[in-house]
Amino acid sequence: MRLRFLSKSRVARLQRYAKQVFILLYFSLVGFALFNYRSHCIETMPNTLIEMSKLDHSLADRCTLDFDNLGDADVDIFGEPTEESIMADNPNVKTGGTWKPTDCRSWQRVAIVIPYRDRLHHLHILLRRLHPMLQTQKIHYKIFVVEQADKDKFNRGKLMNVGYKEALRLGEFDCMIFQDVDLLPEDDRNLYLCDDYARHLAAAIDEMRYHVMYYNYAGGVIAMNKHNFRKINGYSNSYWGWGNEDDDFSARIQESGLLLTRPPTHIGRYKMVRHTKETRSEHGNEMFLGWRTRWPKDGLNDPVGMNYTLREVNEKPLYTRVLVDIGKPPASMDIYMTDHSKDVSIWWFLKYYYP
């Protein structure tokens, strides 16, 4: 009887200690977040992008936009549009997915890069939404669909880098927008333009309950001028499979000193077209630990990692298709993680995810 009483007493004491440890840990994290706060990310209204562009360009013949009359759009993620129906609804789009206003000069020339493979249904839904929205915003744009030709693991980061290089090879652009094929903007006020920093357009996604995934996150849809994208060495070429390439890219933005701007969440809203997730990147989390070591040489300036073969560049009615062979993943991801001496620490991770 006494042993049973002592056992219950010990359990109660352990429960009390556990609660105290939990409370201490909670307030420690809150205190850490408060003292570690840094303004890497700020919200700015999209119409300020137009005001900023006036500083560097002549106002003669520039487009004007009645921002107050723009707003929520009817976004359908379940329909099945055909290419013909999208073409009929957008008769002024030129071959290659190009449009520009005829009655004024747009503020920027914008290249929209979409990494892609085997998602034709998603692509049609996105094109049905993007073309009329960009015309409403009076943007001079061209859409590039960068398609991975092989059946190996998807490499989203490398496709973004290829899209950057091929877009600039094929035209003159001020602003690069990297757009996932399954994300549809819900508000016409979310201008597809670049500022002088890095602009995260997908500030609130329905699958994430219209919250940003984490404070420094720059995934989904990102707008960056061509000089800043080159400055951070683009995306990593090393993540084969889904996941972590966005974390790597977000860390590059922060480490380079670039501000990350976002529209307010009620404007930067996106719907995600549902789909089966790609195979996750092998050892993606472990690779991210060593992102800082790889950053200077893993990206646009890597002659080996950026080796690719153009299979086809075809100007279709609604977009320019860039079919590319980007090679195969290495037999083992261990080649990216041979030296752990310069990996980031757990303290860096805390500062990164809980600033």
mmCIF file of C-alpha atoms in Angstrom:
data_model
loop_
_atom_site.group_PDB
_atom_site.id
_atom_site.type_symbol
_atom_site.label_atom_id
_atom_site.label_comp_id
_atom_site.label_asym_id
_atom_site.label_seq_id
_atom_site.Cartn_x
_atom_site.Cartn_y
_atom_site.Cartn_z
ATOM 1 C CA MET A 1 0.000 0.000 0.000
ATOM 2 C CA ARG A 2 2.833 2.360 0.902
ATOM 3 C CA LEU A 3 4.684 1.509 -2.325
ATOM 4 C CA ARG A 4 1.585 2.313 -4.373
ATOM 5 C CA PHE A 5 1.220 5.641 -2.554
ATOM 6 C CA LEU A 6 4.871 6.528 -3.203
ATOM 7 C CA SER A 7 4.482 5.596 -6.866
ATOM 8 C CA LYS A 8 1.519 7.918 -7.303
ATOM 9 C CA SER A 9 3.356 10.677 -5.494
ATOM 10 C CA ARG A 10 6.354 10.249 -7.747
ATOM 11 C CA VAL A 11 4.154 10.381 -10.872
ATOM 12 C CA ALA A 12 2.490 13.572 -9.679
ATOM 13 C CA ARG A 13 5.888 15.127 -8.992
ATOM 14 C CA LEU A 14 7.147 14.168 -12.444
ATOM 15 C CA GLN A 15 4.039 15.675 -14.040
ATOM 16 C CA ARG A 16 4.608 18.909 -12.114
ATOM 17 C CA TYR A 17 8.258 19.035 -13.221
ATOM 18 C CA ALA A 18 7.253 18.354 -16.821
ATOM 19 C CA LYS A 19 4.818 21.278 -16.778
ATOM 20 C CA GLN A 20 7.483 23.555 -15.339
ATOM 21 C CA VAL A 21 9.994 22.505 -17.985
ATOM 22 C CA PHE A 22 7.398 23.081 -20.733
ATOM 23 C CA ILE A 23 6.558 26.558 -19.408
ATOM 24 C CA LEU A 24 10.238 27.428 -19.119
ATOM 25 C CA LEU A 25 10.917 26.237 -22.653
ATOM 26 C CA TYR A 26 7.935 28.171 -24.017
ATOM 27 C CA PHE A 27 8.938 31.462 -22.435
ATOM 28 C CA SER A 28 12.569 30.897 -23.427
ATOM 29 C CA LEU A 29 11.521 30.612 -27.085
ATOM 30 C CA VAL A 30 9.320 33.709 -26.783
ATOM 31 C CA GLY A 31 12.168 35.642 -25.190
ATOM 32 C CA PHE A 32 14.578 34.426 -27.845
ATOM 33 C CA ALA A 33 12.221 35.583 -30.580
ATOM 34 C CA LEU A 34 11.793 39.009 -28.974
ATOM 35 C CA PHE A 35 15.496 39.668 -28.492
ATOM 36 C CA ASN A 36 16.490 38.187 -31.855
ATOM 37 C CA TYR A 37 13.923 40.137 -33.887
ATOM 38 C CA ARG A 38 15.318 41.696 -37.037
ATOM 39 C CA SER A 39 13.356 43.359 -39.811
ATOM 40 C CA HIS A 40 14.438 41.148 -42.712
ATOM 41 C CA CYS A 41 10.888 41.178 -44.066
ATOM 42 C CA ILE A 42 8.448 44.028 -44.430
ATOM 43 C CA GLU A 43 4.994 44.456 -45.916
ATOM 44 C CA THR A 44 4.568 47.063 -48.632
ATOM 45 C CA MET A 45 1.497 47.922 -50.650
ATOM 46 C CA PRO A 46 1.826 46.817 -54.287
ATOM 47 C CA ASN A 47 1.057 50.267 -55.706
ATOM 48 C CA THR A 48 4.336 51.509 -54.200
ATOM 49 C CA LEU A 49 6.089 49.441 -56.892
ATOM 50 C CA ILE A 50 4.700 51.817 -59.506
ATOM 51 C CA GLU A 51 5.730 54.859 -57.488
ATOM 52 C CA MET A 52 9.273 53.467 -57.158
ATOM 53 C CA SER A 53 9.527 52.841 -60.900
ATOM 54 C CA LYS A 54 8.811 56.518 -61.547
ATOM 55 C CA LEU A 55 12.085 57.440 -59.865
ATOM 56 C CA ASP A 56 14.204 55.858 -62.606
ATOM 57 C CA HIS A 57 12.143 56.403 -65.734
ATOM 58 C CA SER A 58 10.580 59.194 -67.672
ATOM 59 C CA LEU A 59 6.879 59.611 -66.987
ATOM 60 C CA ALA A 60 6.131 60.260 -70.647
ATOM 61 C CA ASP A 61 3.581 57.762 -71.964
ATOM 62 C CA ARG A 62 3.839 55.646 -68.826
ATOM 63 C CA CYS A 63 0.834 53.498 -67.952
ATOM 64 C CA THR A 64 -1.496 54.550 -65.179
ATOM 65 C CA LEU A 65 -3.399 52.059 -63.097
ATOM 66 C CA ASP A 66 -6.567 52.646 -61.118
ATOM 67 C CA PHE A 67 -5.396 50.557 -58.181
ATOM 68 C CA ASP A 68 -8.504 51.228 -56.087
ATOM 69 C CA ASN A 69 -10.742 49.572 -58.677
ATOM 70 C CA LEU A 70 -8.763 46.348 -58.654
ATOM 71 C CA GLY A 71 -9.563 43.629 -56.157
ATOM 72 C CA ASP A 72 -10.520 40.025 -55.608
ATOM 73 C CA ALA A 73 -10.932 37.831 -58.656
ATOM 74 C CA ASP A 74 -13.042 34.739 -59.182
ATOM 75 C CA VAL A 75 -10.396 31.997 -59.087
ATOM 76 C CA ASP A 76 -11.461 28.528 -60.248
ATOM 77 C CA ILE A 77 -9.114 25.687 -59.280
ATOM 78 C CA PHE A 78 -11.409 22.877 -60.408
ATOM 79 C CA GLY A 79 -12.288 23.737 -64.007
ATOM 80 C CA GLU A 80 -10.683 22.126 -67.021
ATOM 81 C CA PRO A 81 -9.901 24.894 -69.514
ATOM 82 C CA THR A 82 -8.497 24.041 -72.916
ATOM 83 C CA GLU A 83 -5.751 25.930 -74.700
ATOM 84 C CA GLU A 84 -8.285 26.970 -77.320
ATOM 85 C CA SER A 85 -10.660 28.460 -74.750
ATOM 86 C CA ILE A 86 -7.823 30.429 -73.105
ATOM 87 C CA MET A 87 -6.717 31.725 -76.513
ATOM 88 C CA ALA A 88 -10.285 32.798 -77.292
ATOM 89 C CA ASP A 89 -10.480 34.734 -74.022
ATOM 90 C CA ASN A 90 -7.103 36.416 -74.637
ATOM 91 C CA PRO A 91 -7.022 37.283 -78.353
ATOM 92 C CA ASN A 92 -4.315 39.944 -77.979
ATOM 93 C CA VAL A 93 -1.692 37.635 -76.527
ATOM 94 C CA LYS A 94 1.076 37.160 -79.086
ATOM 95 C CA THR A 95 2.775 33.911 -79.974
ATOM 96 C CA GLY A 96 5.189 32.916 -77.244
ATOM 97 C CA GLY A 97 2.915 34.157 -74.453
ATOM 98 C CA THR A 98 3.758 37.842 -74.902
ATOM 99 C CA TRP A 99 1.582 40.879 -74.297
ATOM 100 C CA LYS A 100 2.144 44.575 -73.758
ATOM 101 C CA PRO A 101 -0.215 47.533 -73.532
ATOM 102 C CA THR A 102 -0.676 49.421 -76.798
ATOM 103 C CA ASP A 103 -1.805 52.743 -75.334
ATOM 104 C CA CYS A 104 1.043 53.286 -72.862
ATOM 105 C CA ARG A 105 4.520 52.091 -71.804
ATOM 106 C CA SER A 106 4.613 49.535 -69.035
ATOM 107 C CA TRP A 107 6.781 50.136 -65.958
ATOM 108 C CA GLN A 108 8.908 47.010 -66.414
ATOM 109 C CA ARG A 109 9.505 44.195 -68.890
ATOM 110 C CA VAL A 110 8.653 41.038 -66.978
ATOM 111 C CA ALA A 111 9.686 37.422 -67.635
ATOM 112 C CA ILE A 112 7.580 34.828 -65.830
ATOM 113 C CA VAL A 113 9.452 31.537 -65.362
ATOM 114 C CA ILE A 114 7.405 28.414 -64.571
ATOM 115 C CA PRO A 115 9.301 25.177 -63.745
ATOM 116 C CA TYR A 116 7.273 22.328 -65.172
ATOM 117 C CA ARG A 117 6.833 18.650 -65.912
ATOM 118 C CA ASP A 118 3.689 16.615 -66.578
ATOM 119 C CA ARG A 119 1.228 19.163 -65.205
ATOM 120 C CA LEU A 120 -0.710 20.238 -68.310
ATOM 121 C CA HIS A 121 -4.015 20.542 -66.444
ATOM 122 C CA HIS A 122 -2.395 22.775 -63.803
ATOM 123 C CA LEU A 123 -0.657 24.818 -66.474
ATOM 124 C CA HIS A 124 -3.909 25.539 -68.296
ATOM 125 C CA ILE A 125 -5.600 26.631 -65.060
ATOM 126 C CA LEU A 126 -2.675 28.952 -64.288
ATOM 127 C CA LEU A 127 -2.559 30.439 -67.797
ATOM 128 C CA ARG A 128 -6.294 31.067 -67.711
ATOM 129 C CA ARG A 129 -5.731 33.145 -64.564
ATOM 130 C CA LEU A 130 -2.399 34.842 -65.338
ATOM 131 C CA HIS A 131 -3.039 36.231 -68.819
ATOM 132 C CA PRO A 132 -6.122 38.358 -68.017
ATOM 133 C CA MET A 133 -4.678 39.448 -64.653
ATOM 134 C CA LEU A 134 -1.400 40.660 -66.148
ATOM 135 C CA GLN A 135 -3.258 42.532 -68.879
ATOM 136 C CA THR A 136 -5.462 44.174 -66.244
ATOM 137 C CA GLN A 137 -2.253 45.236 -64.497
ATOM 138 C CA LYS A 138 -0.923 46.668 -67.806
ATOM 139 C CA ILE A 139 2.310 44.693 -67.600
ATOM 140 C CA HIS A 140 4.619 44.004 -70.515
ATOM 141 C CA TYR A 141 5.291 40.301 -70.004
ATOM 142 C CA LYS A 142 6.349 37.012 -71.539
ATOM 143 C CA ILE A 143 5.696 33.570 -70.034
ATOM 144 C CA PHE A 144 8.394 30.870 -70.146
ATOM 145 C CA VAL A 145 7.492 27.286 -69.257
ATOM 146 C CA VAL A 146 10.767 25.502 -68.495
ATOM 147 C CA GLU A 147 10.131 21.790 -68.850
ATOM 148 C CA GLN A 148 12.374 19.029 -67.513
ATOM 149 C CA ALA A 149 12.710 16.521 -70.329
ATOM 150 C CA ASP A 150 13.794 13.395 -68.467
ATOM 151 C CA LYS A 151 11.957 11.234 -65.938
ATOM 152 C CA ASP A 152 14.493 11.545 -63.128
ATOM 153 C CA LYS A 153 13.721 13.377 -59.902
ATOM 154 C CA PHE A 154 12.409 16.891 -60.444
ATOM 155 C CA ASN A 155 14.971 19.667 -59.917
ATOM 156 C CA ARG A 156 12.973 22.856 -59.456
ATOM 157 C CA GLY A 157 15.947 25.039 -58.518
ATOM 158 C CA LYS A 158 17.978 24.184 -61.594
ATOM 159 C CA LEU A 159 14.956 24.735 -63.848
ATOM 160 C CA MET A 160 14.589 28.235 -62.358
ATOM 161 C CA ASN A 161 18.246 28.946 -63.157
ATOM 162 C CA VAL A 162 17.828 27.651 -66.702
ATOM 163 C CA GLY A 163 14.716 29.788 -67.121
ATOM 164 C CA TYR A 164 16.618 32.866 -65.982
ATOM 165 C CA LYS A 165 19.434 32.289 -68.473
ATOM 166 C CA GLU A 166 17.210 31.365 -71.414
ATOM 167 C CA ALA A 167 14.777 34.240 -70.842
ATOM 168 C CA LEU A 168 17.629 36.753 -70.945
ATOM 169 C CA ARG A 169 19.073 35.033 -73.986
ATOM 170 C CA LEU A 170 15.763 35.369 -75.807
ATOM 171 C CA GLY A 171 14.796 38.904 -74.722
ATOM 172 C CA GLU A 172 15.410 41.987 -72.594
ATOM 173 C CA PHE A 173 13.754 41.862 -69.194
ATOM 174 C CA ASP A 174 13.966 44.007 -66.068
ATOM 175 C CA CYS A 175 12.075 41.729 -63.724
ATOM 176 C CA MET A 176 12.077 37.949 -63.264
ATOM 177 C CA ILE A 177 9.130 36.249 -61.584
ATOM 178 C CA PHE A 178 9.534 32.610 -60.585
ATOM 179 C CA GLN A 179 6.069 31.065 -60.402
ATOM 180 C CA ASP A 180 4.972 27.598 -59.282
ATOM 181 C CA VAL A 181 2.491 26.047 -61.691
ATOM 182 C CA ASP A 182 -0.032 25.157 -58.967
ATOM 183 C CA LEU A 183 -0.469 28.606 -57.346
ATOM 184 C CA LEU A 184 -3.183 31.007 -58.504
ATOM 185 C CA PRO A 185 -3.193 34.665 -57.374
ATOM 186 C CA GLU A 186 -6.545 35.675 -55.926
ATOM 187 C CA ASP A 187 -6.215 39.473 -56.012
ATOM 188 C CA ASP A 188 -5.525 41.663 -59.064
ATOM 189 C CA ARG A 189 -3.864 44.225 -56.782
ATOM 190 C CA ASN A 190 -0.916 41.864 -56.256
ATOM 191 C CA LEU A 191 1.191 43.465 -58.981
ATOM 192 C CA TYR A 192 3.599 41.202 -60.849
ATOM 193 C CA LEU A 193 6.467 43.688 -60.682
ATOM 194 C CA CYS A 194 9.894 43.787 -59.020
ATOM 195 C CA ASP A 195 11.237 46.205 -56.450
ATOM 196 C CA ASP A 196 14.905 46.800 -55.603
ATOM 197 C CA TYR A 197 14.980 43.860 -53.203
ATOM 198 C CA ALA A 198 13.397 40.402 -53.283
ATOM 199 C CA ARG A 199 9.590 40.411 -53.361
ATOM 200 C CA HIS A 200 7.689 37.400 -52.082
ATOM 201 C CA LEU A 201 4.328 37.609 -53.843
ATOM 202 C CA ALA A 202 2.770 34.447 -52.332
ATOM 203 C CA ALA A 203 2.350 35.918 -48.871
ATOM 204 C CA ALA A 204 -0.709 33.792 -47.946
ATOM 205 C CA ILE A 205 -1.581 30.391 -49.434
ATOM 206 C CA ASP A 206 -4.867 28.661 -48.701
ATOM 207 C CA GLU A 207 -3.182 25.292 -48.036
ATOM 208 C CA MET A 208 -1.234 27.012 -45.221
ATOM 209 C CA ARG A 209 -4.426 28.635 -43.845
ATOM 210 C CA TYR A 210 -3.377 31.910 -45.464
ATOM 211 C CA HIS A 211 -0.275 32.252 -43.323
ATOM 212 C CA VAL A 212 3.327 32.445 -44.464
ATOM 213 C CA MET A 213 5.142 29.169 -43.756
ATOM 214 C CA TYR A 214 7.843 30.907 -41.725
ATOM 215 C CA TYR A 215 9.150 34.435 -41.378
ATOM 216 C CA ASN A 216 12.012 34.260 -43.926
ATOM 217 C CA TYR A 217 10.163 32.024 -46.413
ATOM 218 C CA ALA A 218 10.469 33.053 -50.062
ATOM 219 C CA GLY A 219 8.829 30.168 -51.893
ATOM 220 C CA GLY A 220 5.908 29.707 -54.269
ATOM 221 C CA VAL A 221 6.072 32.960 -56.230
ATOM 222 C CA ILE A 222 9.065 35.301 -55.977
ATOM 223 C CA ALA A 223 9.862 38.464 -57.978
ATOM 224 C CA MET A 224 13.458 39.646 -58.278
ATOM 225 C CA ASN A 225 15.258 41.894 -60.711
ATOM 226 C CA LYS A 226 17.906 40.213 -62.827
ATOM 227 C CA HIS A 227 20.821 41.865 -61.007
ATOM 228 C CA ASN A 228 19.758 40.711 -57.558
ATOM 229 C CA PHE A 229 19.123 37.172 -58.800
ATOM 230 C CA ARG A 230 22.660 37.097 -60.177
ATOM 231 C CA LYS A 231 23.973 38.616 -56.933
ATOM 232 C CA ILE A 232 22.705 35.712 -54.820
ATOM 233 C CA ASN A 233 23.884 33.156 -57.421
ATOM 234 C CA GLY A 234 20.328 32.070 -58.216
ATOM 235 C CA TYR A 235 18.967 28.812 -56.850
ATOM 236 C CA SER A 236 20.965 25.794 -55.775
ATOM 237 C CA ASN A 237 21.285 23.108 -58.463
ATOM 238 C CA SER A 238 21.716 20.332 -55.897
ATOM 239 C CA TYR A 239 18.201 19.546 -54.647
ATOM 240 C CA TRP A 240 16.797 16.633 -56.657
ATOM 241 C CA GLY A 241 13.219 15.978 -55.590
ATOM 242 C CA TRP A 242 10.714 18.127 -53.744
ATOM 243 C CA GLY A 243 11.681 20.271 -50.769
ATOM 244 C CA ASN A 244 14.398 22.492 -49.236
ATOM 245 C CA GLU A 245 15.446 24.368 -52.387
ATOM 246 C CA ASP A 246 13.138 27.190 -51.233
ATOM 247 C CA ASP A 247 14.775 27.167 -47.794
ATOM 248 C CA ASP A 248 18.188 27.395 -49.443
ATOM 249 C CA PHE A 249 17.037 30.262 -51.673
ATOM 250 C CA SER A 250 15.437 32.111 -48.746
ATOM 251 C CA ALA A 251 18.666 31.789 -46.754
ATOM 252 C CA ARG A 252 20.647 33.248 -49.674
ATOM 253 C CA ILE A 253 18.364 36.273 -49.727
ATOM 254 C CA GLN A 254 18.798 36.853 -46.001
ATOM 255 C CA GLU A 255 22.554 36.275 -45.973
ATOM 256 C CA SER A 256 23.120 38.606 -48.932
ATOM 257 C CA GLY A 257 21.532 41.472 -46.999
ATOM 258 C CA LEU A 258 18.573 41.832 -49.357
ATOM 259 C CA LEU A 259 15.324 42.916 -47.796
ATOM 260 C CA LEU A 260 12.395 40.536 -48.359
ATOM 261 C CA THR A 261 9.201 42.445 -49.102
ATOM 262 C CA ARG A 262 5.656 41.099 -49.237
ATOM 263 C CA PRO A 263 2.219 42.458 -50.031
ATOM 264 C CA PRO A 264 -0.211 42.437 -47.099
ATOM 265 C CA THR A 265 -1.725 39.015 -46.559
ATOM 266 C CA HIS A 266 -5.194 40.138 -47.658
ATOM 267 C CA ILE A 267 -3.689 40.996 -51.072
ATOM 268 C CA GLY A 268 -0.967 38.353 -51.447
ATOM 269 C CA ARG A 269 -3.458 35.481 -51.323
ATOM 270 C CA TYR A 270 -3.093 32.368 -53.492
ATOM 271 C CA LYS A 271 -5.097 29.219 -54.049
ATOM 272 C CA MET A 272 -3.216 25.973 -54.579
ATOM 273 C CA VAL A 273 -4.447 23.492 -57.169
ATOM 274 C CA ARG A 274 -4.450 20.133 -55.397
ATOM 275 C CA HIS A 275 -2.038 17.471 -56.610
ATOM 276 C CA THR A 276 0.142 14.578 -55.505
ATOM 277 C CA LYS A 277 3.435 15.811 -54.054
ATOM 278 C CA GLU A 278 6.694 15.082 -55.850
ATOM 279 C CA THR A 279 9.238 12.716 -54.330
ATOM 280 C CA ARG A 280 10.963 14.531 -51.497
ATOM 281 C CA SER A 281 14.597 15.548 -51.926
ATOM 282 C CA GLU A 282 16.945 12.859 -50.627
ATOM 283 C CA HIS A 283 18.795 14.113 -47.555
ATOM 284 C CA GLY A 284 17.283 17.557 -48.209
ATOM 285 C CA ASN A 285 17.359 18.653 -44.576
ATOM 286 C CA GLU A 286 20.939 17.486 -44.119
ATOM 287 C CA MET A 287 21.948 19.261 -47.323
ATOM 288 C CA PHE A 288 20.363 22.464 -46.100
ATOM 289 C CA LEU A 289 22.636 22.327 -43.069
ATOM 290 C CA GLY A 290 25.546 22.871 -45.463
ATOM 291 C CA TRP A 291 23.928 25.511 -47.669
ATOM 292 C CA ARG A 292 26.372 28.263 -46.668
ATOM 293 C CA THR A 293 29.398 26.237 -47.763
ATOM 294 C CA ARG A 294 27.862 25.501 -51.173
ATOM 295 C CA TRP A 295 26.279 28.909 -51.775
ATOM 296 C CA PRO A 296 29.205 30.690 -53.544
ATOM 297 C CA LYS A 297 29.710 27.898 -56.060
ATOM 298 C CA ASP A 298 26.333 26.121 -56.287
ATOM 299 C CA GLY A 299 24.089 28.103 -58.601
ATOM 300 C CA LEU A 300 24.267 30.234 -61.729
ATOM 301 C CA ASN A 301 28.069 30.458 -61.739
ATOM 302 C CA ASP A 302 28.663 26.698 -61.479
ATOM 303 C CA PRO A 303 29.767 25.461 -64.942
ATOM 304 C CA VAL A 304 29.236 21.824 -63.966
ATOM 305 C CA GLY A 305 25.965 22.224 -62.096
ATOM 306 C CA MET A 306 24.568 24.506 -64.821
ATOM 307 C CA ASN A 307 25.388 22.061 -67.586
ATOM 308 C CA TYR A 308 22.201 21.405 -69.582
ATOM 309 C CA THR A 309 21.061 20.646 -73.116
ATOM 310 C CA LEU A 310 18.276 22.538 -74.861
ATOM 311 C CA ARG A 311 16.007 20.044 -76.564
ATOM 312 C CA GLU A 312 13.531 22.568 -77.915
ATOM 313 C CA VAL A 313 12.514 26.221 -77.695
ATOM 314 C CA ASN A 314 9.033 26.530 -79.104
ATOM 315 C CA GLU A 315 6.872 29.652 -79.103
ATOM 316 C CA LYS A 316 3.395 28.335 -78.454
ATOM 317 C CA PRO A 317 0.276 30.533 -78.585
ATOM 318 C CA LEU A 318 0.152 31.117 -74.800
ATOM 319 C CA TYR A 319 3.764 30.611 -73.655
ATOM 320 C CA THR A 320 7.300 29.850 -74.751
ATOM 321 C CA ARG A 321 8.190 26.238 -74.085
ATOM 322 C CA VAL A 322 11.805 25.609 -73.108
ATOM 323 C CA LEU A 323 12.355 21.835 -73.097
ATOM 324 C CA VAL A 324 15.641 21.069 -71.399
ATOM 325 C CA ASP A 325 17.708 18.053 -70.391
ATOM 326 C CA ILE A 326 19.279 18.989 -67.043
ATOM 327 C CA GLY A 327 21.172 15.752 -66.504
ATOM 328 C CA LYS A 328 20.788 13.144 -63.816
ATOM 329 C CA PRO A 329 21.052 13.285 -60.030
ATOM 330 C CA PRO A 330 24.246 11.876 -58.533
ATOM 331 C CA ALA A 331 24.242 8.255 -57.418
ATOM 332 C CA SER A 332 24.572 9.466 -53.818
ATOM 333 C CA MET A 333 23.785 12.823 -52.240
ATOM 334 C CA ASP A 334 26.759 12.311 -49.932
ATOM 335 C CA ILE A 335 28.924 14.239 -52.403
ATOM 336 C CA TYR A 336 27.139 17.411 -51.251
ATOM 337 C CA MET A 337 27.805 16.679 -47.584
ATOM 338 C CA THR A 338 31.431 15.560 -47.395
ATOM 339 C CA ASP A 339 32.589 18.396 -45.137
ATOM 340 C CA HIS A 340 30.372 19.129 -42.153
ATOM 341 C CA SER A 341 32.852 21.423 -40.427
ATOM 342 C CA LYS A 342 31.234 24.532 -41.909
ATOM 343 C CA ASP A 343 27.613 23.492 -41.531
ATOM 344 C CA VAL A 344 25.336 26.009 -39.868
ATOM 345 C CA SER A 345 24.601 25.452 -36.187
ATOM 346 C CA ILE A 346 21.373 24.792 -34.373
ATOM 347 C CA TRP A 347 21.540 28.415 -33.167
ATOM 348 C CA TRP A 348 21.549 29.613 -36.762
ATOM 349 C CA PHE A 349 18.482 27.482 -37.393
ATOM 350 C CA LEU A 350 16.700 29.058 -34.442
ATOM 351 C CA LYS A 351 17.541 32.531 -35.685
ATOM 352 C CA TYR A 352 16.411 31.593 -39.191
ATOM 353 C CA TYR A 353 13.063 29.992 -38.348
ATOM 354 C CA TYR A 354 12.241 32.005 -35.200
ATOM 355 C CA PRO A 355 13.601 35.533 -35.739
#
